[in-house]
């Protein structure tokens, strides 16, 4: 965890979570499983409150996309209010592009607890917290898109006071329509820690000048573009220094497994490579390799029944064929294959033979007007 030099100012324990996307549709799942996942998202709010209590968290930063849209279920809104009320620390919410603040947004409709503040405008404002010797700066989206917010932002520093930023946005892409943030702007800002949201993969600890910054990624995966472990950040921050730790929340994961099938009945190949403890997770298994016939995916699904929360199967195999079988033809194809076969038989290494075989496949594909999947 990165650290920077600083005085003996008190350290502030921060929980930083973003991109919960509550009430996501989970379109790739069955209706029953999607309903179950939305309930589990609500339970995630309780786990965050428990994590705050277990770690003596003093400040909670939620930089956007807590909701997937403005069409939140009433049960979800009530669960959020109850979870936030259980947190014995100030909570700051900076709405993002999915949950932007407006008359119809959940934040405008909810009766939030007294410890919660919502940044309602796309311009930076400050909340002074004397008991923590810190200032929290933030801004929120009020539309689906948002221009650059941090332009010329460089507040005057106060001795012994930590400056902390909470905001939704995209770092390093000046053409972004989602509040583009440059490292130069972060460095110039004088912030001690910038809690960011928008990107759905944990950034790891980062630094721009004296500003430490990070985004936690989404708290739980919702599709195969959000694979692996998901969670939140615990950060210990003081003027001039920060220690950033990723904390997995242990929810269901999306995983992609690519398996080279050894026969048209690929169950043995899949079972041999399948890790333990897959029952809670959603898997996409992609079969690859060359086979004599199309694999039996229906049979494979029956064998794997009950091993996953949800399963997708993809056939990426190609049919095996003897590429030299038409070398005797009196045609362009035959002449092409005879020449390459001579080269193949004269090759002195397996590497050369593989290259020649690949050239033969590509050449045949061009002659026959086919698409060739090469698995060598």
PDB file of N, CA, C and O in Angstrom, residues 22-77:
ATOM      1  N   UNK A  22     -27.663  -1.093  -7.869  1.00  0.00           N
ATOM      2  CA  UNK A  22     -28.807  -1.764  -7.254  1.00  0.00           C
ATOM      3  C   UNK A  22     -29.974  -1.846  -8.233  1.00  0.00           C
ATOM      4  O   UNK A  22     -30.236  -0.921  -8.998  1.00  0.00           O
ATOM      5  N   UNK A  23     -30.677  -2.979  -8.173  1.00  0.00           N
ATOM      6  CA  UNK A  23     -31.834  -3.258  -9.036  1.00  0.00           C
ATOM      7  C   UNK A  23     -31.462  -3.384 -10.505  1.00  0.00           C
ATOM      8  O   UNK A  23     -32.236  -3.006 -11.402  1.00  0.00           O
ATOM      9  N   UNK A  24     -30.270  -3.935 -10.751  1.00  0.00           N
ATOM     10  CA  UNK A  24     -29.898  -4.255 -12.134  1.00  0.00           C
ATOM     11  C   UNK A  24     -30.853  -5.306 -12.691  1.00  0.00           C
ATOM     12  O   UNK A  24     -31.368  -6.148 -11.943  1.00  0.00           O
ATOM     13  N   UNK A  25     -31.090  -5.317 -14.006  1.00  0.00           N
ATOM     14  CA  UNK A  25     -32.035  -6.288 -14.576  1.00  0.00           C
ATOM     15  C   UNK A  25     -31.492  -7.710 -14.655  1.00  0.00           C
ATOM     16  O   UNK A  25     -32.275  -8.657 -14.736  1.00  0.00           O
ATOM     17  N   UNK A  26     -30.166  -7.890 -14.645  1.00  0.00           N
ATOM     18  CA  UNK A  26     -29.560  -9.223 -14.776  1.00  0.00           C
ATOM     19  C   UNK A  26     -30.191  -9.989 -15.940  1.00  0.00           C
ATOM     20  O   UNK A  26     -30.710 -11.096 -15.784  1.00  0.00           O
ATOM     21  N   UNK A  27     -30.122  -9.380 -17.107  1.00  0.00           N
ATOM     22  CA  UNK A  27     -30.830  -9.908 -18.273  1.00  0.00           C
ATOM     23  C   UNK A  27     -30.335 -11.277 -18.725  1.00  0.00           C
ATOM     24  O   UNK A  27     -31.059 -12.026 -19.369  1.00  0.00           O
ATOM     25  N   UNK A  28     -29.106 -11.635 -18.410  1.00  0.00           N
ATOM     26  CA  UNK A  28     -28.585 -12.932 -18.833  1.00  0.00           C
ATOM     27  C   UNK A  28     -29.041 -14.092 -17.966  1.00  0.00           C
ATOM     28  O   UNK A  28     -28.742 -15.251 -18.278  1.00  0.00           O
ATOM     29  N   UNK A  29     -29.767 -13.816 -16.882  1.00  0.00           N
ATOM     30  CA  UNK A  29     -30.207 -14.862 -15.962  1.00  0.00           C
ATOM     31  C   UNK A  29     -31.692 -15.153 -16.148  1.00  0.00           C
ATOM     32  O   UNK A  29     -32.433 -14.362 -16.730  1.00  0.00           O
ATOM     33  N   UNK A  30     -32.120 -16.284 -15.614  1.00  0.00           N
ATOM     34  CA  UNK A  30     -33.551 -16.585 -15.598  1.00  0.00           C
ATOM     35  C   UNK A  30     -34.259 -15.574 -14.710  1.00  0.00           C
ATOM     36  O   UNK A  30     -33.639 -14.903 -13.874  1.00  0.00           O
ATOM     37  N   UNK A  31     -35.554 -15.457 -14.865  1.00  0.00           N
ATOM     38  CA  UNK A  31     -36.316 -14.493 -14.070  1.00  0.00           C
ATOM     39  C   UNK A  31     -36.161 -14.759 -12.581  1.00  0.00           C
ATOM     40  O   UNK A  31     -35.997 -13.835 -11.781  1.00  0.00           O
ATOM     41  N   UNK A  32     -36.192 -16.042 -12.202  1.00  0.00           N
ATOM     42  CA  UNK A  32     -36.057 -16.394 -10.787  1.00  0.00           C
ATOM     43  C   UNK A  32     -34.672 -16.026 -10.265  1.00  0.00           C
ATOM     44  O   UNK A  32     -34.529 -15.443  -9.181  1.00  0.00           O
ATOM     45  N   UNK A  33     -33.624 -16.357 -11.030  1.00  0.00           N
ATOM     46  CA  UNK A  33     -32.266 -16.056 -10.594  1.00  0.00           C
ATOM     47  C   UNK A  33     -32.019 -14.550 -10.562  1.00  0.00           C
ATOM     48  O   UNK A  33     -31.300 -14.048  -9.694  1.00  0.00           O
ATOM     49  N   UNK A  34     -32.592 -13.812 -11.517  1.00  0.00           N
ATOM     50  CA  UNK A  34     -32.433 -12.358 -11.522  1.00  0.00           C
ATOM     51  C   UNK A  34     -33.075 -11.739 -10.282  1.00  0.00           C
ATOM     52  O   UNK A  34     -32.504 -10.830  -9.660  1.00  0.00           O
ATOM     53  N   UNK A  35     -34.228 -12.242  -9.909  1.00  0.00           N
ATOM     54  CA  UNK A  35     -34.902 -11.747  -8.710  1.00  0.00           C
ATOM     55  C   UNK A  35     -34.053 -12.050  -7.464  1.00  0.00           C
ATOM     56  O   UNK A  35     -33.925 -11.205  -6.560  1.00  0.00           O
ATOM     57  N   UNK A  36     -33.459 -13.231  -7.431  1.00  0.00           N
ATOM     58  CA  UNK A  36     -32.595 -13.610  -6.316  1.00  0.00           C
ATOM     59  C   UNK A  36     -31.370 -12.701  -6.236  1.00  0.00           C
ATOM     60  O   UNK A  36     -30.957 -12.268  -5.160  1.00  0.00           O
ATOM     61  N   UNK A  37     -30.795 -12.371  -7.398  1.00  0.00           N
ATOM     62  CA  UNK A  37     -29.609 -11.514  -7.416  1.00  0.00           C
ATOM     63  C   UNK A  37     -29.946 -10.097  -6.930  1.00  0.00           C
ATOM     64  O   UNK A  37     -29.141  -9.461  -6.243  1.00  0.00           O
ATOM     65  N   UNK A  38     -31.109  -9.585  -7.276  1.00  0.00           N
ATOM     66  CA  UNK A  38     -31.482  -8.254  -6.795  1.00  0.00           C
ATOM     67  C   UNK A  38     -31.646  -8.248  -5.274  1.00  0.00           C
ATOM     68  O   UNK A  38     -31.282  -7.274  -4.602  1.00  0.00           O
ATOM     69  N   UNK A  39     -32.190  -9.331  -4.733  1.00  0.00           N
ATOM     70  CA  UNK A  39     -32.292  -9.427  -3.276  1.00  0.00           C
ATOM     71  C   UNK A  39     -30.900  -9.499  -2.650  1.00  0.00           C
ATOM     72  O   UNK A  39     -30.644  -8.883  -1.609  1.00  0.00           O
ATOM     73  N   UNK A  40     -29.998 -10.210  -3.278  1.00  0.00           N
ATOM     74  CA  UNK A  40     -28.635 -10.302  -2.758  1.00  0.00           C
ATOM     75  C   UNK A  40     -27.922  -8.958  -2.844  1.00  0.00           C
ATOM     76  O   UNK A  40     -27.068  -8.646  -2.003  1.00  0.00           O
ATOM     77  N   UNK A  41     -28.259  -8.137  -3.835  1.00  0.00           N
ATOM     78  CA  UNK A  41     -27.710  -6.785  -3.881  1.00  0.00           C
ATOM     79  C   UNK A  41     -28.163  -5.974  -2.665  1.00  0.00           C
ATOM     80  O   UNK A  41     -27.388  -5.197  -2.098  1.00  0.00           O
ATOM     81  N   UNK A  42     -29.413  -6.142  -2.265  1.00  0.00           N
ATOM     82  CA  UNK A  42     -29.897  -5.447  -1.064  1.00  0.00           C
ATOM     83  C   UNK A  42     -29.129  -5.921   0.167  1.00  0.00           C
ATOM     84  O   UNK A  42     -28.778  -5.123   1.044  1.00  0.00           O
ATOM     85  N   UNK A  43     -28.857  -7.214   0.237  1.00  0.00           N
ATOM     86  CA  UNK A  43     -28.103  -7.757   1.368  1.00  0.00           C
ATOM     87  C   UNK A  43     -26.678  -7.224   1.393  1.00  0.00           C
ATOM     88  O   UNK A  43     -26.050  -7.126   2.458  1.00  0.00           O
ATOM     89  N   UNK A  44     -26.165  -6.864   0.230  1.00  0.00           N
ATOM     90  CA  UNK A  44     -24.835  -6.271   0.142  1.00  0.00           C
ATOM     91  C   UNK A  44     -24.764  -4.979   0.958  1.00  0.00           C
ATOM     92  O   UNK A  44     -23.738  -4.672   1.576  1.00  0.00           O
ATOM     93  N   UNK A  45     -25.843  -4.226   0.996  1.00  0.00           N
ATOM     94  CA  UNK A  45     -25.874  -2.989   1.771  1.00  0.00           C
ATOM     95  C   UNK A  45     -25.667  -3.272   3.262  1.00  0.00           C
ATOM     96  O   UNK A  45     -24.967  -2.531   3.957  1.00  0.00           O
ATOM     97  N   UNK A  46     -26.258  -4.353   3.742  1.00  0.00           N
ATOM     98  CA  UNK A  46     -26.067  -4.729   5.149  1.00  0.00           C
ATOM     99  C   UNK A  46     -24.622  -5.148   5.396  1.00  0.00           C
ATOM    100  O   UNK A  46     -24.061  -4.848   6.465  1.00  0.00           O
ATOM    101  N   UNK A  47     -23.994  -5.828   4.444  1.00  0.00           N
ATOM    102  CA  UNK A  47     -22.597  -6.238   4.620  1.00  0.00           C
ATOM    103  C   UNK A  47     -21.680  -5.019   4.682  1.00  0.00           C
ATOM    104  O   UNK A  47     -20.703  -5.011   5.429  1.00  0.00           O
ATOM    105  N   UNK A  48     -22.005  -3.993   3.904  1.00  0.00           N
ATOM    106  CA  UNK A  48     -21.206  -2.769   3.941  1.00  0.00           C
ATOM    107  C   UNK A  48     -21.347  -2.101   5.315  1.00  0.00           C
ATOM    108  O   UNK A  48     -20.355  -1.644   5.903  1.00  0.00           O
ATOM    109  N   UNK A  49     -22.567  -2.036   5.850  1.00  0.00           N
ATOM    110  CA  UNK A  49     -22.778  -1.459   7.183  1.00  0.00           C
ATOM    111  C   UNK A  49     -22.024  -2.257   8.248  1.00  0.00           C
ATOM    112  O   UNK A  49     -21.408  -1.679   9.157  1.00  0.00           O
ATOM    113  N   UNK A  50     -22.050  -3.580   8.124  1.00  0.00           N
ATOM    114  CA  UNK A  50     -21.322  -4.426   9.079  1.00  0.00           C
ATOM    115  C   UNK A  50     -19.816  -4.214   8.976  1.00  0.00           C
ATOM    116  O   UNK A  50     -19.107  -4.180   9.987  1.00  0.00           O
ATOM    117  N   UNK A  51     -19.327  -4.057   7.764  1.00  0.00           N
ATOM    118  CA  UNK A  51     -17.899  -3.819   7.554  1.00  0.00           C
ATOM    119  C   UNK A  51     -17.471  -2.506   8.200  1.00  0.00           C
ATOM    120  O   UNK A  51     -16.381  -2.417   8.781  1.00  0.00           O
ATOM    121  N   UNK A  52     -18.339  -1.499   8.133  1.00  0.00           N
ATOM    122  CA  UNK A  52     -18.037  -0.225   8.789  1.00  0.00           C
ATOM    123  C   UNK A  52     -17.903  -0.400  10.300  1.00  0.00           C
ATOM    124  O   UNK A  52     -16.971   0.137  10.923  1.00  0.00           O
ATOM    125  N   UNK A  53     -18.819  -1.157  10.899  1.00  0.00           N
ATOM    126  CA  UNK A  53     -18.775  -1.371  12.344  1.00  0.00           C
ATOM    127  C   UNK A  53     -17.555  -2.193  12.745  1.00  0.00           C
ATOM    128  O   UNK A  53     -16.868  -1.879  13.732  1.00  0.00           O
ATOM    129  N   UNK A  54     -17.258  -3.236  11.981  1.00  0.00           N
ATOM    130  CA  UNK A  54     -16.128  -4.122  12.302  1.00  0.00           C
ATOM    131  C   UNK A  54     -14.785  -3.419  12.197  1.00  0.00           C
ATOM    132  O   UNK A  54     -13.825  -3.793  12.879  1.00  0.00           O
ATOM    133  N   UNK A  55     -14.691  -2.400  11.357  1.00  0.00           N
ATOM    134  CA  UNK A  55     -13.413  -1.739  11.110  1.00  0.00           C
ATOM    135  C   UNK A  55     -13.347  -0.310  11.639  1.00  0.00           C
ATOM    136  O   UNK A  55     -12.429   0.434  11.293  1.00  0.00           O
ATOM    137  N   UNK A  56     -14.296   0.062  12.506  1.00  0.00           N
ATOM    138  CA  UNK A  56     -14.315   1.392  13.112  1.00  0.00           C
ATOM    139  C   UNK A  56     -14.176   2.487  12.059  1.00  0.00           C
ATOM    140  O   UNK A  56     -13.379   3.427  12.201  1.00  0.00           O
ATOM    141  N   UNK A  57     -14.953   2.365  10.993  1.00  0.00           N
ATOM    142  CA  UNK A  57     -14.909   3.332   9.895  1.00  0.00           C
ATOM    143  C   UNK A  57     -15.432   4.689  10.376  1.00  0.00           C
ATOM    144  O   UNK A  57     -16.457   4.771  11.050  1.00  0.00           O
ATOM    145  N   UNK A  58     -14.722   5.757  10.014  1.00  0.00           N
ATOM    146  CA  UNK A  58     -15.076   7.103  10.448  1.00  0.00           C
ATOM    147  C   UNK A  58     -15.726   7.949   9.349  1.00  0.00           C
ATOM    148  O   UNK A  58     -16.296   9.000   9.625  1.00  0.00           O
ATOM    149  N   UNK A  59     -15.604   7.480   8.098  1.00  0.00           N
ATOM    150  CA  UNK A  59     -16.120   8.251   6.973  1.00  0.00           C
ATOM    151  C   UNK A  59     -16.451   7.282   5.840  1.00  0.00           C
ATOM    152  O   UNK A  59     -15.646   6.394   5.533  1.00  0.00           O
ATOM    153  N   UNK A  60     -17.629   7.458   5.231  1.00  0.00           N
ATOM    154  CA  UNK A  60     -18.045   6.589   4.132  1.00  0.00           C
ATOM    155  C   UNK A  60     -18.237   7.439   2.883  1.00  0.00           C
ATOM    156  O   UNK A  60     -18.941   8.455   2.911  1.00  0.00           O
ATOM    157  N   UNK A  61     -17.606   7.012   1.776  1.00  0.00           N
ATOM    158  CA  UNK A  61     -17.669   7.734   0.509  1.00  0.00           C
ATOM    159  C   UNK A  61     -18.258   6.818  -0.550  1.00  0.00           C
ATOM    160  O   UNK A  61     -17.738   5.719  -0.788  1.00  0.00           O
ATOM    161  N   UNK A  62     -19.338   7.263  -1.191  1.00  0.00           N
ATOM    162  CA  UNK A  62     -20.052   6.476  -2.190  1.00  0.00           C
ATOM    163  C   UNK A  62     -20.138   7.285  -3.486  1.00  0.00           C
ATOM    164  O   UNK A  62     -21.133   7.986  -3.725  1.00  0.00           O
ATOM    165  N   UNK A  63     -19.112   7.207  -4.342  1.00  0.00           N
ATOM    166  CA  UNK A  63     -19.064   8.053  -5.541  1.00  0.00           C
ATOM    167  C   UNK A  63     -19.822   7.491  -6.749  1.00  0.00           C
ATOM    168  O   UNK A  63     -19.253   7.217  -7.796  1.00  0.00           O
ATOM    169  N   UNK A  64     -21.108   7.326  -6.592  1.00  0.00           N
ATOM    170  CA  UNK A  64     -21.963   7.150  -7.747  1.00  0.00           C
ATOM    171  C   UNK A  64     -22.354   5.763  -8.188  1.00  0.00           C
ATOM    172  O   UNK A  64     -21.735   4.767  -7.861  1.00  0.00           O
ATOM    173  N   UNK A  65     -23.451   5.754  -8.954  1.00  0.00           N
ATOM    174  CA  UNK A  65     -24.065   4.554  -9.510  1.00  0.00           C
ATOM    175  C   UNK A  65     -24.417   3.534  -8.435  1.00  0.00           C
ATOM    176  O   UNK A  65     -24.250   2.322  -8.617  1.00  0.00           O
ATOM    177  N   UNK A  66     -24.919   4.022  -7.307  1.00  0.00           N
ATOM    178  CA  UNK A  66     -25.470   3.102  -6.308  1.00  0.00           C
ATOM    179  C   UNK A  66     -26.686   2.391  -6.889  1.00  0.00           C
ATOM    180  O   UNK A  66     -26.880   1.200  -6.661  1.00  0.00           O
ATOM    181  N   UNK A  67     -27.506   3.136  -7.637  1.00  0.00           N
ATOM    182  CA  UNK A  67     -28.664   2.564  -8.319  1.00  0.00           C
ATOM    183  C   UNK A  67     -28.343   2.389  -9.800  1.00  0.00           C
ATOM    184  O   UNK A  67     -27.586   3.169 -10.380  1.00  0.00           O
ATOM    185  N   UNK A  68     -28.948   1.386 -10.418  1.00  0.00           N
ATOM    186  CA  UNK A  68     -28.727   1.162 -11.845  1.00  0.00           C
ATOM    187  C   UNK A  68     -29.529   2.140 -12.694  1.00  0.00           C
ATOM    188  O   UNK A  68     -29.176   2.411 -13.837  1.00  0.00           O
ATOM    189  N   UNK A  69     -30.614   2.667 -12.135  1.00  0.00           N
ATOM    190  CA  UNK A  69     -31.452   3.629 -12.854  1.00  0.00           C
ATOM    191  C   UNK A  69     -32.307   4.373 -11.836  1.00  0.00           C
ATOM    192  O   UNK A  69     -32.194   4.140 -10.620  1.00  0.00           O
ATOM    193  N   UNK A  70     -33.193   5.228 -12.314  1.00  0.00           N
ATOM    194  CA  UNK A  70     -34.093   5.940 -11.397  1.00  0.00           C
ATOM    195  C   UNK A  70     -35.344   5.124 -11.073  1.00  0.00           C
ATOM    196  O   UNK A  70     -36.232   5.590 -10.368  1.00  0.00           O
ATOM    197  N   UNK A  71     -35.396   3.882 -11.596  1.00  0.00           N
ATOM    198  CA  UNK A  71     -36.568   3.016 -11.350  1.00  0.00           C
ATOM    199  C   UNK A  71     -36.269   2.014 -10.246  1.00  0.00           C
ATOM    200  O   UNK A  71     -36.343   0.797 -10.444  1.00  0.00           O
ATOM    201  N   UNK A  72     -35.910   2.519  -9.079  1.00  0.00           N
ATOM    202  CA  UNK A  72     -35.577   1.643  -7.965  1.00  0.00           C
ATOM    203  C   UNK A  72     -36.844   1.074  -7.328  1.00  0.00           C
ATOM    204  O   UNK A  72     -37.866   1.751  -7.224  1.00  0.00           O
ATOM    205  N   UNK A  73     -36.752  -0.192  -6.905  1.00  0.00           N
ATOM    206  CA  UNK A  73     -37.854  -0.791  -6.165  1.00  0.00           C
ATOM    207  C   UNK A  73     -37.958  -0.122  -4.791  1.00  0.00           C
ATOM    208  O   UNK A  73     -36.947   0.251  -4.185  1.00  0.00           O
ATOM    209  N   UNK A  74     -39.175   0.005  -4.301  1.00  0.00           N
ATOM    210  CA  UNK A  74     -39.382   0.610  -2.987  1.00  0.00           C
ATOM    211  C   UNK A  74     -38.632  -0.167  -1.907  1.00  0.00           C
ATOM    212  O   UNK A  74     -38.032   0.426  -0.992  1.00  0.00           O
ATOM    213  N   UNK A  75     -38.627  -1.488  -2.021  1.00  0.00           N
ATOM    214  CA  UNK A  75     -37.938  -2.322  -1.032  1.00  0.00           C
ATOM    215  C   UNK A  75     -36.447  -2.012  -1.022  1.00  0.00           C
ATOM    216  O   UNK A  75     -35.807  -1.990   0.041  1.00  0.00           O
ATOM    217  N   UNK A  76     -35.881  -1.761  -2.187  1.00  0.00           N
ATOM    218  CA  UNK A  76     -34.452  -1.453  -2.271  1.00  0.00           C
ATOM    219  C   UNK A  76     -34.160  -0.110  -1.619  1.00  0.00           C
ATOM    220  O   UNK A  76     -33.193   0.042  -0.868  1.00  0.00           O
ATOM    221  N   UNK A  77     -34.995   0.881  -1.910  1.00  0.00           N
ATOM    222  CA  UNK A  77     -34.808   2.210  -1.321  1.00  0.00           C
ATOM    223  C   UNK A  77     -34.891   2.150   0.201  1.00  0.00           C
ATOM    224  O   UNK A  77     -34.079   2.748   0.916  1.00  0.00           O
TER     225      UNK A  77
END
